[in-house]
Amino acid sequence: MTASVLTIARGRDAHLANLVRGLARQTELPSELVIVRMQETPYDLPEAPFPVRQVELVSGDLPLAQARNLAAREAKGDELLFLDVDCIPGPDFVADYRRHLAAFDGLIMGEVMYLPDGVNREGWDYPDFEAVAERHSDRQGPPPEGIRPCNDYRCFWSLNFALRRSDFERAGGFDERFHGYGGEDTDFGRVLDEAGIALGWAKGARAYHQYHPHHMPPVHHLESVIRNAELFRTKWGHRTMGHWLHAFELMGLIAQEEDNIRILRAPSAADLALTRHQSHRPYCNSAEVIREIERRRAVASAGPVAAE
């Protein structure tokens, strides 16, 4: 059996270079790294002790589902290790996944730790990460050891996962009708569930997520989130990304109806400021934004405090 590491990328040159450096420090090297490049300009990457191939896929938006499928088709390995471009694999990333795939029949999700801005600077080392990295409060932690089965397809997370090529092909890959940001991973989790392919959380196979500016909920991807939520409803009978849609509705960006989601307005500068990820924090989440909106509403509804 051979293990291919797969990533998809647009921009994020420095992040991708760190991903390659992390793979070069593995206790067990991968057989290759396949990069589906969603841009015309090739990446200038560090030297690596394994083959690195860049495959071009240029589209008007982010073809995330299509890019992951292309990476799987281009890979030569029997085991497919998917890692997002903004992640640095821990030193046992490949070895852990290979050990778990030998023991677990299904898809495995490895650990993810979040880094604040600046810690991934030139000359980084893993102890620097361990000193400041945090787990995401919205994600399940790993089991004490081995694999903990996950019985809810909605827990599938495409940031860091691995499965055998045979299972990926049996599931049919990601649904390429999902374009842009949002929903394609939850859909893939449902597809796996329908195909009887188990999901599991792993101890190990750790990746460190590098800071980059973004928004949560992703108001900068408002249109694609809505489009993909409606595609998911058409396919499965209900919408996904409900927490994001709820936040958008609270912000006055959309109106949810039974058979339609209407965009009421484009995100404003204030919306972007409210949802922006601050660089001193390893991660942000939608729940915090929802709580802040509700707090502001409560203050506004209370009105001014009367002077004594």
mmCIF file of C-alpha atoms in Angstrom:
data_model
loop_
_atom_site.group_PDB
_atom_site.id
_atom_site.type_symbol
_atom_site.label_atom_id
_atom_site.label_comp_id
_atom_site.label_asym_id
_atom_site.label_seq_id
_atom_site.Cartn_x
_atom_site.Cartn_y
_atom_site.Cartn_z
ATOM 1 C CA MET A 1 0.000 0.000 0.000
ATOM 2 C CA THR A 2 1.180 3.550 -0.782
ATOM 3 C CA ALA A 3 -0.023 6.865 0.617
ATOM 4 C CA SER A 4 -0.603 10.003 -1.459
ATOM 5 C CA VAL A 5 -1.092 13.357 0.249
ATOM 6 C CA LEU A 6 -3.574 15.580 -1.613
ATOM 7 C CA THR A 7 -4.208 19.294 -1.290
ATOM 8 C CA ILE A 8 -6.032 21.929 -3.314
ATOM 9 C CA ALA A 9 -4.879 25.533 -3.448
ATOM 10 C CA ARG A 10 -5.457 29.011 -4.739
ATOM 11 C CA GLY A 11 -3.005 31.599 -3.447
ATOM 12 C CA ARG A 12 -1.689 30.827 0.056
ATOM 13 C CA ASP A 13 1.871 30.443 -1.240
ATOM 14 C CA ALA A 14 3.520 30.670 2.182
ATOM 15 C CA HIS A 15 0.990 28.280 3.734
ATOM 16 C CA LEU A 16 1.569 25.695 1.009
ATOM 17 C CA ALA A 17 5.348 25.989 1.392
ATOM 18 C CA ASN A 18 4.942 25.188 5.107
ATOM 19 C CA LEU A 19 2.744 22.199 4.267
ATOM 20 C CA VAL A 20 5.556 20.853 2.077
ATOM 21 C CA ARG A 21 8.122 21.488 4.830
ATOM 22 C CA GLY A 22 5.930 19.607 7.282
ATOM 23 C CA LEU A 23 5.647 16.619 4.948
ATOM 24 C CA ALA A 24 9.434 16.637 4.518
ATOM 25 C CA ARG A 25 9.778 16.158 8.313
ATOM 26 C CA GLN A 26 7.564 13.082 8.508
ATOM 27 C CA THR A 27 8.624 9.991 10.415
ATOM 28 C CA GLU A 28 7.204 8.118 7.410
ATOM 29 C CA LEU A 29 7.317 9.953 4.106
ATOM 30 C CA PRO A 30 4.351 9.930 1.706
ATOM 31 C CA SER A 31 4.777 8.390 -1.726
ATOM 32 C CA GLU A 32 3.880 11.758 -3.283
ATOM 33 C CA LEU A 33 2.171 15.117 -2.852
ATOM 34 C CA VAL A 34 -0.486 16.036 -5.406
ATOM 35 C CA ILE A 35 -1.488 19.718 -5.540
ATOM 36 C CA VAL A 36 -4.522 20.742 -7.558
ATOM 37 C CA ARG A 37 -3.717 24.352 -8.365
ATOM 38 C CA MET A 38 -6.838 26.484 -8.843
ATOM 39 C CA GLN A 39 -4.799 29.220 -10.504
ATOM 40 C CA GLU A 40 -2.662 29.522 -13.628
ATOM 41 C CA THR A 41 0.599 30.507 -11.926
ATOM 42 C CA PRO A 42 2.630 27.517 -10.676
ATOM 43 C CA TYR A 43 3.839 27.495 -7.080
ATOM 44 C CA ASP A 44 7.535 27.888 -6.275
ATOM 45 C CA LEU A 45 7.936 25.299 -3.523
ATOM 46 C CA PRO A 46 10.719 24.054 -1.230
ATOM 47 C CA GLU A 47 12.656 20.937 -2.185
ATOM 48 C CA ALA A 48 11.016 17.752 -0.940
ATOM 49 C CA PRO A 49 12.254 14.155 -0.496
ATOM 50 C CA PHE A 50 9.235 12.811 -2.414
ATOM 51 C CA PRO A 51 7.600 13.615 -5.771
ATOM 52 C CA VAL A 52 5.471 16.778 -5.877
ATOM 53 C CA ARG A 53 3.048 17.270 -8.769
ATOM 54 C CA GLN A 54 0.977 20.342 -9.544
ATOM 55 C CA VAL A 55 -2.193 19.866 -11.583
ATOM 56 C CA GLU A 56 -3.994 22.938 -12.922
ATOM 57 C CA LEU A 57 -7.740 23.478 -12.540
ATOM 58 C CA VAL A 58 -8.840 27.047 -13.253
ATOM 59 C CA SER A 59 -12.457 28.106 -12.786
ATOM 60 C CA GLY A 60 -14.333 31.341 -12.189
ATOM 61 C CA ASP A 61 -15.124 30.393 -8.595
ATOM 62 C CA LEU A 62 -13.651 27.941 -6.092
ATOM 63 C CA PRO A 63 -14.294 24.470 -7.586
ATOM 64 C CA LEU A 64 -13.539 22.716 -4.285
ATOM 65 C CA ALA A 65 -15.457 19.503 -4.974
ATOM 66 C CA GLN A 66 -14.093 19.206 -8.503
ATOM 67 C CA ALA A 67 -10.543 19.899 -7.301
ATOM 68 C CA ARG A 68 -10.635 17.168 -4.647
ATOM 69 C CA ASN A 69 -11.949 14.667 -7.178
ATOM 70 C CA LEU A 70 -9.217 15.624 -9.629
ATOM 71 C CA ALA A 71 -6.575 15.218 -6.921
ATOM 72 C CA ALA A 72 -7.877 11.719 -6.174
ATOM 73 C CA ARG A 73 -7.833 10.752 -9.858
ATOM 74 C CA GLU A 74 -4.291 12.049 -10.297
ATOM 75 C CA ALA A 75 -2.974 10.317 -7.155
ATOM 76 C CA LYS A 76 -1.097 7.052 -7.523
ATOM 77 C CA GLY A 77 -1.479 5.880 -3.935
ATOM 78 C CA ASP A 78 -3.850 3.282 -2.522
ATOM 79 C CA GLU A 79 -4.435 5.537 0.492
ATOM 80 C CA LEU A 80 -5.604 9.126 0.001
ATOM 81 C CA LEU A 81 -4.604 11.626 2.697
ATOM 82 C CA PHE A 82 -6.430 14.944 2.169
ATOM 83 C CA LEU A 83 -5.046 18.047 3.883
ATOM 84 C CA ASP A 84 -6.101 21.677 3.387
ATOM 85 C CA VAL A 85 -3.482 24.056 2.025
ATOM 86 C CA ASP A 86 -3.461 26.169 5.191
ATOM 87 C CA CYS A 87 -2.399 23.231 7.393
ATOM 88 C CA ILE A 88 1.014 21.950 8.482
ATOM 89 C CA PRO A 89 1.109 18.187 9.109
ATOM 90 C CA GLY A 90 2.549 17.024 12.416
ATOM 91 C CA PRO A 91 5.594 14.736 12.203
ATOM 92 C CA ASP A 92 3.528 11.529 12.547
ATOM 93 C CA PHE A 93 0.733 12.641 10.201
ATOM 94 C CA VAL A 94 1.425 10.045 7.488
ATOM 95 C CA ALA A 95 2.453 7.248 9.858
ATOM 96 C CA ASP A 96 -0.633 7.718 12.029
ATOM 97 C CA TYR A 97 -3.016 7.662 9.095
ATOM 98 C CA ARG A 98 -1.405 4.566 7.623
ATOM 99 C CA ARG A 99 -1.629 2.779 10.976
ATOM 100 C CA HIS A 100 -5.279 3.763 11.433
ATOM 101 C CA LEU A 101 -6.286 2.852 7.881
ATOM 102 C CA ALA A 102 -4.849 -0.615 8.437
ATOM 103 C CA ALA A 103 -7.153 -1.057 11.434
ATOM 104 C CA PHE A 104 -10.325 0.897 10.587
ATOM 105 C CA ASP A 105 -12.670 0.201 7.697
ATOM 106 C CA GLY A 106 -13.787 3.675 6.613
ATOM 107 C CA LEU A 107 -12.894 7.349 6.510
ATOM 108 C CA ILE A 108 -10.745 8.806 9.298
ATOM 109 C CA MET A 109 -10.543 12.421 10.488
ATOM 110 C CA GLY A 110 -7.298 13.413 12.201
ATOM 111 C CA GLU A 111 -6.684 16.001 14.890
ATOM 112 C CA VAL A 112 -6.568 19.732 14.081
ATOM 113 C CA MET A 113 -4.961 22.395 16.255
ATOM 114 C CA TYR A 114 -5.280 26.125 15.506
ATOM 115 C CA LEU A 115 -2.385 28.577 15.501
ATOM 116 C CA PRO A 116 -2.429 32.352 16.086
ATOM 117 C CA ASP A 117 -0.801 34.688 13.582
ATOM 118 C CA GLY A 118 2.993 34.686 13.290
ATOM 119 C CA VAL A 119 3.910 31.372 14.888
ATOM 120 C CA ASN A 120 4.404 29.777 11.439
ATOM 121 C CA ARG A 121 7.192 32.211 10.573
ATOM 122 C CA GLU A 122 10.422 31.041 8.925
ATOM 123 C CA GLY A 123 12.345 28.685 11.183
ATOM 124 C CA TRP A 124 9.241 27.289 12.935
ATOM 125 C CA ASP A 125 9.383 24.066 14.878
ATOM 126 C CA TYR A 126 6.696 21.832 16.343
ATOM 127 C CA PRO A 127 7.336 22.765 20.012
ATOM 128 C CA ASP A 128 6.519 26.380 19.042
ATOM 129 C CA PHE A 129 3.126 25.185 17.807
ATOM 130 C CA GLU A 130 2.377 23.044 20.843
ATOM 131 C CA ALA A 131 2.998 25.983 23.158
ATOM 132 C CA VAL A 132 0.191 28.100 21.638
ATOM 133 C CA ALA A 133 -2.091 25.850 19.553
ATOM 134 C CA GLU A 134 -5.739 25.436 20.567
ATOM 135 C CA ARG A 135 -8.530 23.041 19.700
ATOM 136 C CA HIS A 136 -11.636 24.486 18.100
ATOM 137 C CA SER A 137 -14.487 24.671 20.585
ATOM 138 C CA ASP A 138 -17.030 23.616 17.937
ATOM 139 C CA ARG A 139 -15.198 20.416 16.980
ATOM 140 C CA GLN A 140 -15.009 17.073 18.719
ATOM 141 C CA GLY A 141 -11.719 16.257 20.376
ATOM 142 C CA PRO A 142 -9.901 13.015 19.569
ATOM 143 C CA PRO A 143 -10.427 9.805 21.533
ATOM 144 C CA PRO A 144 -7.824 8.877 24.155
ATOM 145 C CA GLU A 145 -6.428 6.393 21.659
ATOM 146 C CA GLY A 146 -7.277 4.706 18.390
ATOM 147 C CA ILE A 147 -10.509 5.584 16.561
ATOM 148 C CA ARG A 148 -13.866 6.748 17.921
ATOM 149 C CA PRO A 149 -16.714 6.042 15.457
ATOM 150 C CA CYS A 150 -18.846 8.984 14.388
ATOM 151 C CA ASN A 151 -22.481 8.083 13.738
ATOM 152 C CA ASP A 152 -23.574 11.475 12.366
ATOM 153 C CA TYR A 153 -22.497 12.255 8.792
ATOM 154 C CA ARG A 154 -22.677 15.975 9.603
ATOM 155 C CA CYS A 155 -19.488 15.633 11.623
ATOM 156 C CA PHE A 156 -17.466 15.018 8.446
ATOM 157 C CA TRP A 157 -14.820 17.696 8.088
ATOM 158 C CA SER A 158 -12.778 17.998 4.908
ATOM 159 C CA LEU A 159 -9.866 19.898 6.475
ATOM 160 C CA ASN A 160 -7.881 16.775 7.406
ATOM 161 C CA PHE A 161 -9.059 13.277 6.492
ATOM 162 C CA ALA A 162 -7.960 10.026 4.899
ATOM 163 C CA LEU A 163 -9.534 6.983 3.308
ATOM 164 C CA ARG A 164 -8.677 4.166 0.952
ATOM 165 C CA ARG A 165 -8.914 4.900 -2.759
ATOM 166 C CA SER A 166 -11.386 2.023 -3.103
ATOM 167 C CA ASP A 167 -13.794 3.681 -0.639
ATOM 168 C CA PHE A 168 -13.465 7.075 -2.319
ATOM 169 C CA GLU A 169 -14.288 5.510 -5.673
ATOM 170 C CA ARG A 170 -17.148 3.468 -4.224
ATOM 171 C CA ALA A 171 -18.699 6.644 -2.830
ATOM 172 C CA GLY A 172 -18.278 8.377 -6.196
ATOM 173 C CA GLY A 173 -16.253 11.295 -4.832
ATOM 174 C CA PHE A 174 -17.545 14.793 -4.149
ATOM 175 C CA ASP A 175 -20.602 16.125 -5.964
ATOM 176 C CA GLU A 176 -19.177 18.584 -8.496
ATOM 177 C CA ARG A 177 -22.435 20.517 -8.714
ATOM 178 C CA PHE A 178 -21.302 22.229 -5.506
ATOM 179 C CA HIS A 179 -19.299 25.279 -6.564
ATOM 180 C CA GLY A 180 -17.754 27.943 -4.426
ATOM 181 C CA TYR A 181 -17.562 27.810 -0.659
ATOM 182 C CA GLY A 182 -19.758 25.686 1.587
ATOM 183 C CA GLY A 183 -21.747 22.476 1.744
ATOM 184 C CA GLU A 184 -19.727 20.112 -0.414
ATOM 185 C CA ASP A 185 -18.156 18.389 2.586
ATOM 186 C CA THR A 186 -21.454 17.833 4.428
ATOM 187 C CA ASP A 187 -22.869 16.434 1.200
ATOM 188 C CA PHE A 188 -19.909 14.049 0.924
ATOM 189 C CA GLY A 189 -20.511 12.944 4.506
ATOM 190 C CA ARG A 190 -24.123 12.121 3.583
ATOM 191 C CA VAL A 191 -22.935 10.250 0.481
ATOM 192 C CA LEU A 192 -20.564 8.183 2.616
ATOM 193 C CA ASP A 193 -23.393 7.415 5.027
ATOM 194 C CA GLU A 194 -25.664 6.291 2.196
ATOM 195 C CA ALA A 195 -22.855 4.074 0.867
ATOM 196 C CA GLY A 196 -22.311 2.456 4.267
ATOM 197 C CA ILE A 197 -18.790 3.846 4.664
ATOM 198 C CA ALA A 198 -18.019 4.511 8.323
ATOM 199 C CA LEU A 199 -16.581 7.745 9.739
ATOM 200 C CA GLY A 200 -14.169 7.917 12.641
ATOM 201 C CA TRP A 201 -12.270 10.489 14.729
ATOM 202 C CA ALA A 202 -8.604 9.565 15.200
ATOM 203 C CA LYS A 203 -6.058 10.072 17.910
ATOM 204 C CA GLY A 204 -3.074 11.528 16.064
ATOM 205 C CA ALA A 205 -2.689 12.378 12.359
ATOM 206 C CA ARG A 206 -2.418 15.913 13.719
ATOM 207 C CA ALA A 207 -2.405 19.026 11.549
ATOM 208 C CA TYR A 208 -1.789 22.627 12.593
ATOM 209 C CA HIS A 209 -4.078 25.183 10.975
ATOM 210 C CA GLN A 210 -2.216 28.372 10.032
ATOM 211 C CA TYR A 211 -3.852 31.720 10.658
ATOM 212 C CA HIS A 212 -5.225 33.665 7.696
ATOM 213 C CA PRO A 213 -7.810 36.471 7.547
ATOM 214 C CA HIS A 214 -11.334 35.214 6.993
ATOM 215 C CA HIS A 215 -14.875 35.663 8.262
ATOM 216 C CA MET A 216 -17.090 33.425 10.360
ATOM 217 C CA PRO A 217 -19.885 33.080 9.493
ATOM 218 C CA PRO A 218 -18.525 33.417 5.936
ATOM 219 C CA VAL A 219 -20.362 36.554 4.848
ATOM 220 C CA HIS A 220 -17.747 37.015 2.116
ATOM 221 C CA HIS A 221 -19.126 33.814 0.518
ATOM 222 C CA LEU A 222 -22.792 34.671 1.059
ATOM 223 C CA GLU A 223 -24.011 33.852 -2.455
ATOM 224 C CA SER A 224 -22.248 30.496 -2.785
ATOM 225 C CA VAL A 225 -23.325 29.375 0.701
ATOM 226 C CA ILE A 226 -26.948 30.057 -0.207
ATOM 227 C CA ARG A 227 -26.658 28.426 -3.629
ATOM 228 C CA ASN A 228 -25.081 25.292 -2.141
ATOM 229 C CA ALA A 229 -27.563 25.144 0.737
ATOM 230 C CA GLU A 230 -30.391 25.125 -1.793
ATOM 231 C CA LEU A 231 -28.651 22.456 -3.886
ATOM 232 C CA PHE A 232 -28.324 20.318 -0.762
ATOM 233 C CA ARG A 233 -32.071 20.809 -0.069
ATOM 234 C CA THR A 234 -32.949 19.785 -3.611
ATOM 235 C CA LYS A 235 -30.824 16.673 -3.277
ATOM 236 C CA TRP A 236 -31.624 15.559 0.284
ATOM 237 C CA GLY A 237 -34.855 17.349 1.230
ATOM 238 C CA HIS A 238 -33.434 19.820 3.746
ATOM 239 C CA ARG A 239 -30.784 22.525 3.906
ATOM 240 C CA THR A 240 -27.327 22.292 5.407
ATOM 241 C CA MET A 241 -25.118 25.005 6.959
ATOM 242 C CA GLY A 242 -28.051 25.959 9.161
ATOM 243 C CA HIS A 243 -25.930 27.776 11.743
ATOM 244 C CA TRP A 244 -24.504 30.053 9.056
ATOM 245 C CA LEU A 245 -27.936 30.681 7.547
ATOM 246 C CA HIS A 246 -29.306 31.498 10.992
ATOM 247 C CA ALA A 247 -26.501 34.023 11.537
ATOM 248 C CA PHE A 248 -27.087 35.581 8.106
ATOM 249 C CA GLU A 249 -30.776 35.934 8.940
ATOM 250 C CA LEU A 250 -30.052 37.554 12.307
ATOM 251 C CA MET A 251 -27.755 40.004 10.522
ATOM 252 C CA GLY A 252 -30.572 40.922 8.122
ATOM 253 C CA LEU A 253 -28.727 39.593 5.089
ATOM 254 C CA ILE A 254 -31.252 36.954 4.041
ATOM 255 C CA ALA A 255 -34.822 35.775 4.540
ATOM 256 C CA GLN A 256 -35.355 32.012 4.719
ATOM 257 C CA GLU A 257 -38.554 30.662 3.204
ATOM 258 C CA GLU A 258 -39.662 27.068 2.790
ATOM 259 C CA ASP A 259 -38.695 26.836 -0.877
ATOM 260 C CA ASN A 260 -36.341 29.761 -1.275
ATOM 261 C CA ILE A 261 -33.711 31.928 0.389
ATOM 262 C CA ARG A 262 -33.844 35.596 -0.553
ATOM 263 C CA ILE A 263 -30.797 37.821 -0.295
ATOM 264 C CA LEU A 264 -31.972 41.086 1.238
ATOM 265 C CA ARG A 265 -28.731 43.012 0.981
ATOM 266 C CA ALA A 266 -24.996 42.627 0.484
ATOM 267 C CA PRO A 267 -22.715 42.439 3.550
ATOM 268 C CA SER A 268 -21.718 45.882 4.795
ATOM 269 C CA ALA A 269 -18.438 47.081 6.275
ATOM 270 C CA ALA A 270 -20.016 46.640 9.707
ATOM 271 C CA ASP A 271 -20.921 43.018 8.902
ATOM 272 C CA LEU A 272 -17.372 42.338 7.788
ATOM 273 C CA ALA A 273 -15.982 43.940 10.947
ATOM 274 C CA LEU A 274 -18.313 41.863 13.128
ATOM 275 C CA THR A 275 -17.335 38.540 11.535
ATOM 276 C CA ARG A 276 -13.620 39.156 10.894
ATOM 277 C CA HIS A 277 -11.111 36.752 12.426
ATOM 278 C CA GLN A 278 -8.761 38.682 14.698
ATOM 279 C CA SER A 279 -5.087 37.816 14.233
ATOM 280 C CA HIS A 280 -4.344 37.328 17.949
ATOM 281 C CA ARG A 281 -6.856 34.470 18.146
ATOM 282 C CA PRO A 282 -6.240 30.966 16.791
ATOM 283 C CA TYR A 283 -9.820 30.651 15.472
ATOM 284 C CA CYS A 284 -13.247 32.248 15.483
ATOM 285 C CA ASN A 285 -16.742 30.768 15.230
ATOM 286 C CA SER A 286 -20.283 31.641 14.279
ATOM 287 C CA ALA A 287 -21.655 31.026 17.763
ATOM 288 C CA GLU A 288 -19.732 34.010 19.126
ATOM 289 C CA VAL A 289 -21.102 36.264 16.401
ATOM 290 C CA ILE A 290 -24.665 35.066 17.072
ATOM 291 C CA ARG A 291 -24.244 35.777 20.790
ATOM 292 C CA GLU A 292 -22.917 39.260 20.036
ATOM 293 C CA ILE A 293 -25.848 40.031 17.709
ATOM 294 C CA GLU A 294 -28.299 38.849 20.353
ATOM 295 C CA ARG A 295 -26.523 40.947 22.997
ATOM 296 C CA ARG A 296 -26.747 44.052 20.805
ATOM 297 C CA ARG A 297 -30.445 43.414 20.165
ATOM 298 C CA ALA A 298 -31.097 43.032 23.876
ATOM 299 C CA VAL A 299 -29.324 46.308 24.610
ATOM 300 C CA ALA A 300 -31.224 48.101 21.844
ATOM 301 C CA SER A 301 -34.593 46.731 22.936
ATOM 302 C CA ALA A 302 -33.958 47.801 26.515
ATOM 303 C CA GLY A 303 -33.633 51.406 25.359
ATOM 304 C CA PRO A 304 -31.739 54.175 27.137
ATOM 305 C CA VAL A 305 -31.441 53.951 30.893
ATOM 306 C CA ALA A 306 -33.498 56.688 32.531
ATOM 307 C CA ALA A 307 -31.549 59.196 34.591
ATOM 308 C CA GLU A 308 -32.318 59.107 38.317
#
